[in-house]
Short mmCIF file of C-alpha atoms and ligand atoms in Angstrom, two decimals:
data_model
loop_
_atom_site.label_atom_id
_atom_site.label_comp_id
_atom_site.label_asym_id
_atom_site.label_seq_id
_atom_site.Cartn_x
_atom_site.Cartn_y
_atom_site.Cartn_z
CA MET A 1374 -32.77 -1.51 17.75
CA GLU A 1375 -30.29 -0.98 20.76
CA LEU A 1376 -27.39 -2.50 19.71
CA SER A 1377 -26.62 -4.83 22.77
CA LYS A 1378 -29.93 -6.49 21.17
CA LEU A 1379 -28.31 -7.68 18.76
CA VAL A 1380 -24.86 -8.53 20.05
CA ARG A 1381 -24.78 -12.24 21.80
CA PRO A 1382 -25.00 -12.17 25.34
CA ASN A 1383 -21.64 -13.39 26.01
CA ILE A 1384 -19.82 -11.16 24.69
CA LEU A 1385 -22.44 -8.14 26.02
CA LYS A 1386 -20.30 -9.33 29.45
CA LEU A 1387 -17.22 -9.73 28.74
CA LYS A 1388 -14.34 -8.52 30.02
CA PRO A 1389 -11.92 -8.38 27.99
CA TYR A 1390 -7.50 -9.57 28.45
CA SER A 1391 -6.26 -6.27 29.60
CA SER A 1392 -2.75 -6.11 28.12
CA ALA A 1393 0.04 -3.84 29.78
CA ARG A 1394 -0.30 -2.12 26.99
CA ASP A 1395 -3.76 -0.69 27.75
CA GLU A 1396 -3.52 -0.29 31.51
CA PHE A 1397 0.10 1.78 30.44
CA LYS A 1398 -0.31 3.80 27.31
CA GLY A 1399 2.11 7.12 28.26
CA GLU A 1400 5.68 7.74 27.68
CA ALA A 1401 7.93 5.95 30.13
CA SER A 1402 11.85 5.82 30.33
CA VAL A 1403 11.93 2.33 31.34
CA TYR A 1404 9.46 -0.84 30.98
CA LEU A 1405 9.22 -3.68 33.44
CA ASP A 1406 5.87 -4.78 32.67
CA ALA A 1407 4.88 -6.92 29.42
CA ASN A 1408 7.67 -9.08 30.56
CA GLU A 1409 9.51 -9.06 27.29
CA ASN A 1410 12.90 -8.95 26.39
CA PRO A 1411 14.79 -5.87 27.01
CA LEU A 1412 17.58 -6.43 24.41
CA ASN A 1413 16.88 -6.53 19.90
CA ALA A 1414 15.36 -2.81 19.55
CA PRO A 1415 12.57 -1.88 18.55
CA TYR A 1416 11.12 -6.17 17.33
CA ASN A 1417 11.04 -6.84 21.43
CA ARG A 1418 8.44 -4.83 22.14
CA TYR A 1419 3.87 -6.11 22.04
CA PRO A 1420 2.86 -3.33 19.05
CA ASP A 1421 0.20 -0.69 19.72
CA PRO A 1422 -3.21 -3.33 19.86
CA LEU A 1423 -5.47 -0.65 19.09
CA GLN A 1424 -2.41 0.56 16.75
CA ARG A 1425 -3.19 3.98 16.99
CA ALA A 1426 0.05 5.86 14.53
CA LEU A 1427 -1.49 3.99 11.39
CA LYS A 1428 -4.96 4.00 11.55
CA GLN A 1429 -4.73 8.63 12.61
CA ILE A 1430 -3.08 8.28 8.87
CA VAL A 1431 -6.11 6.00 7.71
CA ALA A 1432 -8.60 7.52 9.05
CA GLN A 1433 -7.69 10.55 7.78
CA GLN A 1434 -7.15 9.46 4.35
CA LYS A 1435 -11.32 8.11 4.54
CA GLY A 1436 -12.85 11.13 5.61
CA VAL A 1437 -13.86 9.23 9.54
CA GLU A 1438 -12.80 9.50 13.34
CA THR A 1439 -9.92 6.77 14.54
CA ASP A 1440 -12.31 5.33 16.73
CA GLN A 1441 -14.35 4.70 13.48
CA LEU A 1442 -11.93 2.72 11.83
CA PHE A 1443 -10.49 -1.54 13.14
CA PHE A 1444 -8.07 -2.91 11.55
CA GLY A 1445 -7.57 -6.44 10.73
CA ASN A 1446 -6.35 -9.30 10.00
CA GLY A 1447 -7.26 -9.43 5.70
CA SER A 1448 -10.77 -8.77 6.39
CA ASP A 1449 -11.32 -12.48 7.32
CA GLU A 1450 -10.44 -11.16 10.69
CA PRO A 1451 -13.43 -8.74 10.94
CA ILE A 1452 -16.07 -11.26 8.97
CA ASP A 1453 -15.90 -14.19 11.41
CA LEU A 1454 -15.73 -10.80 14.33
CA VAL A 1455 -19.45 -9.97 13.18
CA PHE A 1456 -20.35 -14.11 13.73
CA ARG A 1457 -18.77 -14.53 16.78
CA VAL A 1458 -20.09 -11.04 17.99
CA PHE A 1459 -23.80 -11.47 16.65
CA CYS A 1460 -24.87 -14.46 16.29
CA GLU A 1461 -25.44 -17.11 19.20
CA PRO A 1462 -24.03 -20.26 17.00
CA GLY A 1463 -26.97 -23.11 16.65
CA VAL A 1464 -29.79 -20.45 16.90
CA ASP A 1465 -29.39 -17.00 14.30
CA ASN A 1466 -28.72 -16.80 11.64
CA VAL A 1467 -27.43 -14.55 8.70
CA VAL A 1468 -28.09 -13.21 5.54
CA ALA A 1469 -26.21 -12.78 1.65
CA ILE A 1470 -27.19 -12.24 -1.61
CA ASP A 1471 -25.69 -15.15 -3.77
CA PRO A 1472 -23.82 -15.50 -5.76
CA THR A 1473 -21.48 -13.91 -3.79
CA TYR A 1474 -17.25 -13.79 -1.91
CA GLY A 1475 -16.94 -17.11 -0.71
CA MET A 1476 -15.69 -16.49 3.22
CA TYR A 1477 -18.67 -15.05 4.43
CA GLU A 1478 -20.24 -19.21 4.48
CA VAL A 1479 -16.82 -20.81 5.09
CA SER A 1480 -16.80 -18.32 8.66
CA ALA A 1481 -20.82 -18.84 9.08
CA GLU A 1482 -20.69 -22.73 8.34
CA ILE A 1483 -17.26 -21.65 11.26
CA ASN A 1484 -18.90 -20.34 14.20
CA ASN A 1485 -22.50 -23.20 13.37
CA VAL A 1486 -24.37 -19.53 12.13
CA SER A 1487 -27.13 -20.69 9.76
CA TYR A 1488 -26.55 -19.36 5.98
CA ARG A 1489 -29.04 -18.01 4.00
CA LYS A 1490 -28.72 -17.40 0.01
CA VAL A 1491 -30.95 -15.48 -2.10
CA GLY A 1492 -29.72 -15.25 -5.21
CA LEU A 1493 -29.39 -12.12 -6.89
CA ARG A 1494 -31.58 -11.36 -9.80
CA SER A 1495 -30.07 -13.23 -13.49
CA ASP A 1496 -28.74 -9.73 -14.74
CA PHE A 1497 -27.01 -9.19 -10.70
CA SER A 1498 -28.81 -6.46 -9.38
CA LEU A 1499 -29.67 -7.04 -5.73
CA ASP A 1500 -33.59 -7.78 -5.82
CA ALA A 1501 -33.77 -6.03 -2.13
CA GLN A 1502 -36.74 -7.29 -0.69
CA ALA A 1503 -35.66 -11.02 -1.29
CA LEU A 1504 -33.75 -10.32 0.41
CA LEU A 1505 -35.87 -7.71 3.19
CA ASP A 1506 -38.88 -11.16 2.61
CA ALA A 1507 -35.95 -13.90 4.00
CA VAL A 1508 -35.50 -11.87 7.28
CA ASP A 1509 -36.88 -13.41 10.69
CA ALA A 1510 -37.16 -12.82 14.13
CA ASN A 1511 -33.02 -13.84 14.38
CA THR A 1512 -31.01 -12.61 11.56
CA LYS A 1513 -28.72 -10.66 12.53
CA VAL A 1514 -26.36 -9.58 10.01
CA ILE A 1515 -27.41 -9.61 6.35
CA PHE A 1516 -24.21 -9.48 4.10
CA LEU A 1517 -23.79 -8.22 1.05
CA CYS A 1518 -20.87 -7.02 -1.50
CA SER A 1519 -20.01 -4.29 -3.96
CA PRO A 1520 -18.76 -4.47 -6.87
CA ASN A 1521 -19.57 -7.84 -6.00
CA ASN A 1522 -17.04 -11.23 -5.89
CA PRO A 1523 -16.98 -12.95 -8.53
CA THR A 1524 -20.60 -11.21 -10.27
CA GLY A 1525 -17.68 -6.97 -10.91
CA ASN A 1526 -20.55 -5.60 -10.55
CA ALA A 1527 -21.00 -2.68 -8.06
CA LEU A 1528 -25.01 -2.47 -6.94
CA ASP A 1529 -27.64 0.16 -6.90
CA PRO A 1530 -26.61 1.76 -3.91
CA ASN A 1531 -30.88 3.04 -3.83
CA ALA A 1532 -31.45 -0.86 -2.77
CA ILE A 1533 -28.64 -0.68 -1.05
CA ARG A 1534 -30.07 2.01 1.61
CA GLN A 1535 -33.86 -0.28 1.04
CA ILE A 1536 -31.75 -2.43 3.40
CA LEU A 1537 -30.01 -0.54 5.53
CA ASN A 1538 -33.64 1.94 6.22
CA VAL A 1539 -35.85 -1.07 6.50
CA PHE A 1540 -33.56 -3.96 8.04
CA PRO A 1541 -33.17 -3.98 11.80
CA GLY A 1542 -30.69 -5.30 12.04
CA ILE A 1543 -26.24 -6.15 11.49
CA VAL A 1544 -25.49 -5.12 7.72
CA VAL A 1545 -21.97 -6.04 6.29
CA LEU A 1546 -21.25 -3.83 3.02
CA ASP A 1547 -18.05 -4.48 2.18
CA GLU A 1548 -16.72 -3.19 -0.79
CA ALA A 1549 -13.40 -4.64 -1.59
CA TYR A 1550 -13.54 -3.52 -5.22
CA ILE A 1551 -14.74 0.04 -5.00
CA ASP A 1552 -11.59 2.30 -5.67
CA PHE A 1553 -11.95 0.69 -8.82
CA SER A 1554 -15.94 1.21 -9.57
CA ALA A 1555 -17.67 4.45 -10.70
CA GLN A 1556 -19.87 4.55 -7.87
CA PRO A 1557 -18.67 6.46 -4.58
CA GLY A 1558 -19.75 3.48 -2.07
CA PHE A 1559 -21.03 4.00 1.33
CA LEU A 1560 -17.95 5.72 3.25
CA SER A 1561 -19.12 9.12 3.84
CA GLN A 1562 -23.19 7.49 4.51
CA LEU A 1563 -21.68 5.48 7.84
CA ASN A 1564 -22.86 8.42 10.29
CA ASP A 1565 -26.21 8.32 8.71
CA PHE A 1566 -26.84 3.67 8.46
CA PRO A 1567 -25.96 3.34 13.27
CA ARG A 1568 -25.66 -0.71 12.45
CA LEU A 1569 -23.86 -0.40 8.44
CA ILE A 1570 -20.71 -1.84 8.83
CA ILE A 1571 -18.28 -0.94 5.86
CA LEU A 1572 -14.79 -3.92 4.68
CA GLN A 1573 -11.87 -2.91 2.90
CA THR A 1574 -8.17 -4.16 1.88
CA PHE A 1575 -4.97 -2.71 1.37
CA SER A 1576 -5.04 -6.56 -0.67
CA LYS A 1577 -6.65 -4.96 -4.36
CA ALA A 1578 -5.47 -1.16 -5.12
CA TRP A 1579 -3.05 -0.72 -2.51
CA GLY A 1580 -1.49 -4.48 -3.71
CA LEU A 1581 -0.62 -5.72 -0.68
CA ALA A 1582 -2.49 -8.30 -0.03
CA ALA A 1583 0.87 -10.80 1.32
CA VAL A 1584 0.72 -7.83 4.51
CA ARG A 1585 -2.66 -9.23 5.48
CA LEU A 1586 -4.61 -5.55 6.29
CA GLY A 1587 -7.68 -5.39 6.16
CA MET A 1588 -10.27 -2.56 7.68
CA ALA A 1589 -13.38 -2.90 8.98
CA PHE A 1590 -15.65 1.63 9.01
CA ALA A 1591 -18.51 1.22 11.90
CA GLN A 1592 -19.54 3.70 14.96
CA VAL A 1593 -17.92 2.93 17.53
CA ASP A 1594 -20.21 1.14 19.33
CA ILE A 1595 -19.13 -1.94 16.80
CA ILE A 1596 -15.62 -1.25 16.65
CA ARG A 1597 -15.67 -1.61 20.76
CA LEU A 1598 -17.02 -4.89 20.89
CA PHE A 1599 -15.20 -6.18 17.85
CA ASN A 1600 -11.60 -4.40 19.61
CA LYS A 1601 -12.29 -5.79 22.80
CA VAL A 1602 -12.18 -9.68 21.17
CA LYS A 1603 -9.96 -9.35 18.53
CA TYR A 1604 -6.42 -11.01 19.58
CA PRO A 1605 -5.38 -8.13 21.98
CA TYR A 1606 -2.24 -7.59 19.29
CA ASN A 1607 -2.97 -8.92 15.97
CA ILE A 1608 -1.93 -6.93 14.00
CA ASN A 1609 2.34 -6.48 14.08
CA VAL A 1610 4.78 -4.27 13.52
CA LEU A 1611 5.84 -5.16 10.77
CA THR A 1612 2.39 -4.37 9.09
CA GLN A 1613 2.25 -1.69 11.79
CA GLU A 1614 4.95 0.53 9.92
CA PHE A 1615 5.39 -1.24 6.57
CA VAL A 1616 1.44 -0.09 5.90
CA ALA A 1617 1.70 3.79 7.43
CA ASN A 1618 4.74 3.93 5.28
CA GLU A 1619 2.93 2.31 1.81
CA LEU A 1620 -0.16 5.34 2.30
CA LYS A 1621 2.92 7.67 1.84
CA ASN A 1622 2.13 7.61 -1.80
CA PRO A 1623 -1.39 7.80 -2.01
CA ASN A 1624 -0.81 8.59 -5.73
CA ARG A 1625 1.36 5.39 -7.14
CA THR A 1626 -1.84 3.78 -5.25
CA ARG A 1627 -4.62 6.25 -7.94
CA GLU A 1628 -2.23 5.91 -10.28
CA TRP A 1629 -1.71 1.52 -10.38
CA VAL A 1630 -5.46 1.82 -10.35
CA ALA A 1631 -5.59 4.27 -13.41
CA TYR A 1632 -4.29 1.30 -15.67
CA LEU A 1633 -5.53 -1.07 -14.19
CA LEU A 1634 -8.91 -0.01 -15.64
CA GLU A 1635 -6.88 0.95 -18.76
CA GLN A 1636 -5.69 -2.03 -19.09
CA ARG A 1637 -9.52 -4.27 -18.37
CA ASN A 1638 -11.03 -1.82 -21.67
CA HIS A 1639 -8.57 -3.89 -23.51
CA LEU A 1640 -8.40 -6.81 -22.09
CA THR A 1641 -12.42 -6.69 -22.62
CA ASN A 1642 -11.80 -5.15 -26.38
CA GLY A 1643 -9.74 -8.85 -27.29
CA LEU A 1644 -12.13 -11.02 -25.30
CA LYS A 1645 -15.18 -9.34 -26.76
CA LYS A 1646 -12.98 -10.54 -30.73
CA LEU A 1647 -12.98 -14.18 -29.29
CA PRO A 1648 -15.71 -16.98 -31.24
CA LEU A 1649 -15.66 -18.30 -28.22
CA VAL A 1650 -16.24 -15.33 -25.43
CA LYS A 1651 -20.56 -15.67 -25.72
CA TYR A 1652 -20.67 -12.60 -22.59
CA ILE A 1653 -18.44 -10.53 -21.18
CA HIS A 1654 -20.38 -8.83 -17.67
CA PRO A 1655 -20.19 -5.88 -16.72
CA THR A 1656 -17.47 -5.08 -14.45
CA ASP A 1657 -17.06 -2.04 -11.71
CA ALA A 1658 -14.12 -4.55 -10.29
CA ASN A 1659 -10.59 -5.71 -11.09
CA PHE A 1660 -11.24 -9.18 -12.53
CA VAL A 1661 -14.66 -9.80 -15.44
CA LEU A 1662 -16.64 -12.60 -15.13
CA VAL A 1663 -16.20 -14.02 -19.01
CA GLN A 1664 -18.86 -16.90 -20.25
CA VAL A 1665 -16.99 -18.91 -22.77
CA GLU A 1666 -18.03 -21.92 -24.30
CA GLN A 1667 -17.34 -25.05 -21.83
CA ALA A 1668 -15.74 -23.43 -19.08
CA THR A 1669 -13.71 -26.02 -17.56
CA GLU A 1670 -12.25 -27.18 -20.60
CA VAL A 1671 -10.84 -23.76 -20.78
CA TYR A 1672 -9.74 -23.70 -18.19
CA LYS A 1673 -8.57 -26.69 -18.85
CA LYS A 1674 -6.75 -25.67 -21.84
CA LEU A 1675 -5.10 -22.34 -20.33
CA VAL A 1676 -3.82 -24.15 -17.39
CA ASP A 1677 -1.93 -26.83 -19.48
CA GLN A 1678 -0.42 -23.27 -21.85
CA GLY A 1679 0.50 -21.53 -18.20
CA VAL A 1680 -2.08 -19.47 -18.11
CA ILE A 1681 -4.49 -19.34 -14.49
CA VAL A 1682 -7.83 -17.74 -14.16
CA ARG A 1683 -10.49 -18.50 -12.24
CA ASN A 1684 -13.68 -20.73 -12.74
CA ARG A 1685 -16.67 -19.86 -11.34
CA SER A 1686 -18.75 -22.49 -13.46
CA HIS A 1687 -20.35 -24.41 -10.56
CA ILE A 1688 -21.48 -21.25 -8.82
CA HIS A 1689 -25.53 -19.98 -8.76
CA LEU A 1690 -25.92 -17.40 -12.07
CA CYS A 1691 -22.35 -18.39 -13.77
CA MET A 1692 -22.71 -20.96 -16.39
CA ASP A 1693 -19.81 -21.32 -18.38
CA CYS A 1694 -17.88 -18.23 -16.64
CA LEU A 1695 -14.46 -17.42 -15.66
CA ARG A 1696 -12.88 -15.33 -13.25
CA ILE A 1697 -10.40 -12.99 -15.04
CA THR A 1698 -7.91 -10.36 -13.48
CA VAL A 1699 -7.13 -7.11 -14.41
CA GLY A 1700 -3.21 -8.50 -15.28
CA THR A 1701 -0.34 -5.88 -16.77
CA GLN A 1702 -0.90 -5.72 -20.39
CA GLU A 1703 1.81 -8.56 -20.69
CA GLU A 1704 -0.25 -10.56 -18.95
CA ASN A 1705 -3.34 -10.45 -20.78
CA ASP A 1706 -1.78 -10.11 -23.39
CA ALA A 1707 -0.56 -13.97 -22.74
CA LEU A 1708 -4.07 -14.57 -21.71
CA LEU A 1709 -5.82 -13.90 -25.07
CA ASP A 1710 -3.07 -14.67 -27.42
CA ALA A 1711 -3.29 -18.64 -25.43
CA LEU A 1712 -7.67 -17.98 -25.69
CA LYS A 1713 -6.72 -17.31 -28.75
CA ASN A 1714 -4.13 -20.54 -29.51
CA LEU A 1715 -6.43 -22.82 -27.80
C1 PLP B 525 -10.15 -10.29 -2.72
C2 PLP B 525 -11.37 -9.80 -1.58
C3 PLP B 525 -11.51 -9.14 0.03
C4 PLP B 525 -10.29 -9.22 1.00
O1 PLP B 525 -10.01 -9.86 1.60
P1 PLP B 525 -9.02 -9.73 2.25
O2 PLP B 525 -8.47 -11.13 3.56
O3 PLP B 525 -8.27 -8.51 2.41
O4 PLP B 525 -7.33 -10.15 1.16
C5 PLP B 525 -12.07 -9.40 0.45
N1 PLP B 525 -13.99 -9.52 -0.22
C6 PLP B 525 -14.35 -9.81 -1.14
C7 PLP B 525 -15.10 -9.62 -1.75
C8 PLP B 525 -12.44 -9.71 -1.95
O5 PLP B 525 -12.97 -10.61 -3.09
#
């Protein structure tokens, strides 16, 4: 299907805001075009609206072209843009796995777009056919998340590929936790799927949640639509420069991931020994979903001891489950001690 048939007509027609920095991109000695204060350099100047310097570094590390990359204020921004670009409020719908990350549904509701949940199987595996069966003529987007939150498992790449091959609309694949997975993810196959949008983030493996920088990878025609609709200066100069500097140290991130995977084992092994733990779901992420006896009671008693986990016991297929983030060895031991002493 042509991309233009998937895009909201008003967005297709939209003539985007053209900033001073869009109109003149070269180097000059006197800038009198943007009504900036000439004092207080360098923070007096508007930042690059397309974050070119940072994109060059990230695109190279990720093995994509710079124009296949979009930066947002966290992953939240590209998630919202997917709705604003593709989904006509009150008319179109999206299909998503259930359970999954809560932001897709919140964003759908904010944009008045109907959100169709299709359950994962009871082992949290992806039933591709069930998702495809939920699609109708107004389904613009399918949301997948792998490794999935809150279940922790990576989805079967063959089932993901089945959806990519059959569904004619946009497929969003959220890979926020891909650095913790043994699976490679779909970034190397980006060019095989013209309607695939992959989301990644600096909030998890890179340890930069406070900075708010998310990435979307897709073909140029989709990235262009995002750039057209986003706020002109969505990523501030502090973020652009700070992250460019952090990226000089990819080895540190790899070491962190290795440490956290080690700690994931340590935590899992400790949990296995506790009688109140009924089941530890297999995980490909930096957290574990654990079924316990009386999850809400356990949750409250942990809070009393100053240890906070996420109570997911009210969520579809997650009865009596707590989601526990892998912390430092000290933090993981504090949790295990607290659970022993309930
Ligand atoms: C944590 C998380 C993100 C990251 O969101 P940011 O807005 O980039 O911090 C994205 N997707 C999922 C599924 C997550 O769990």
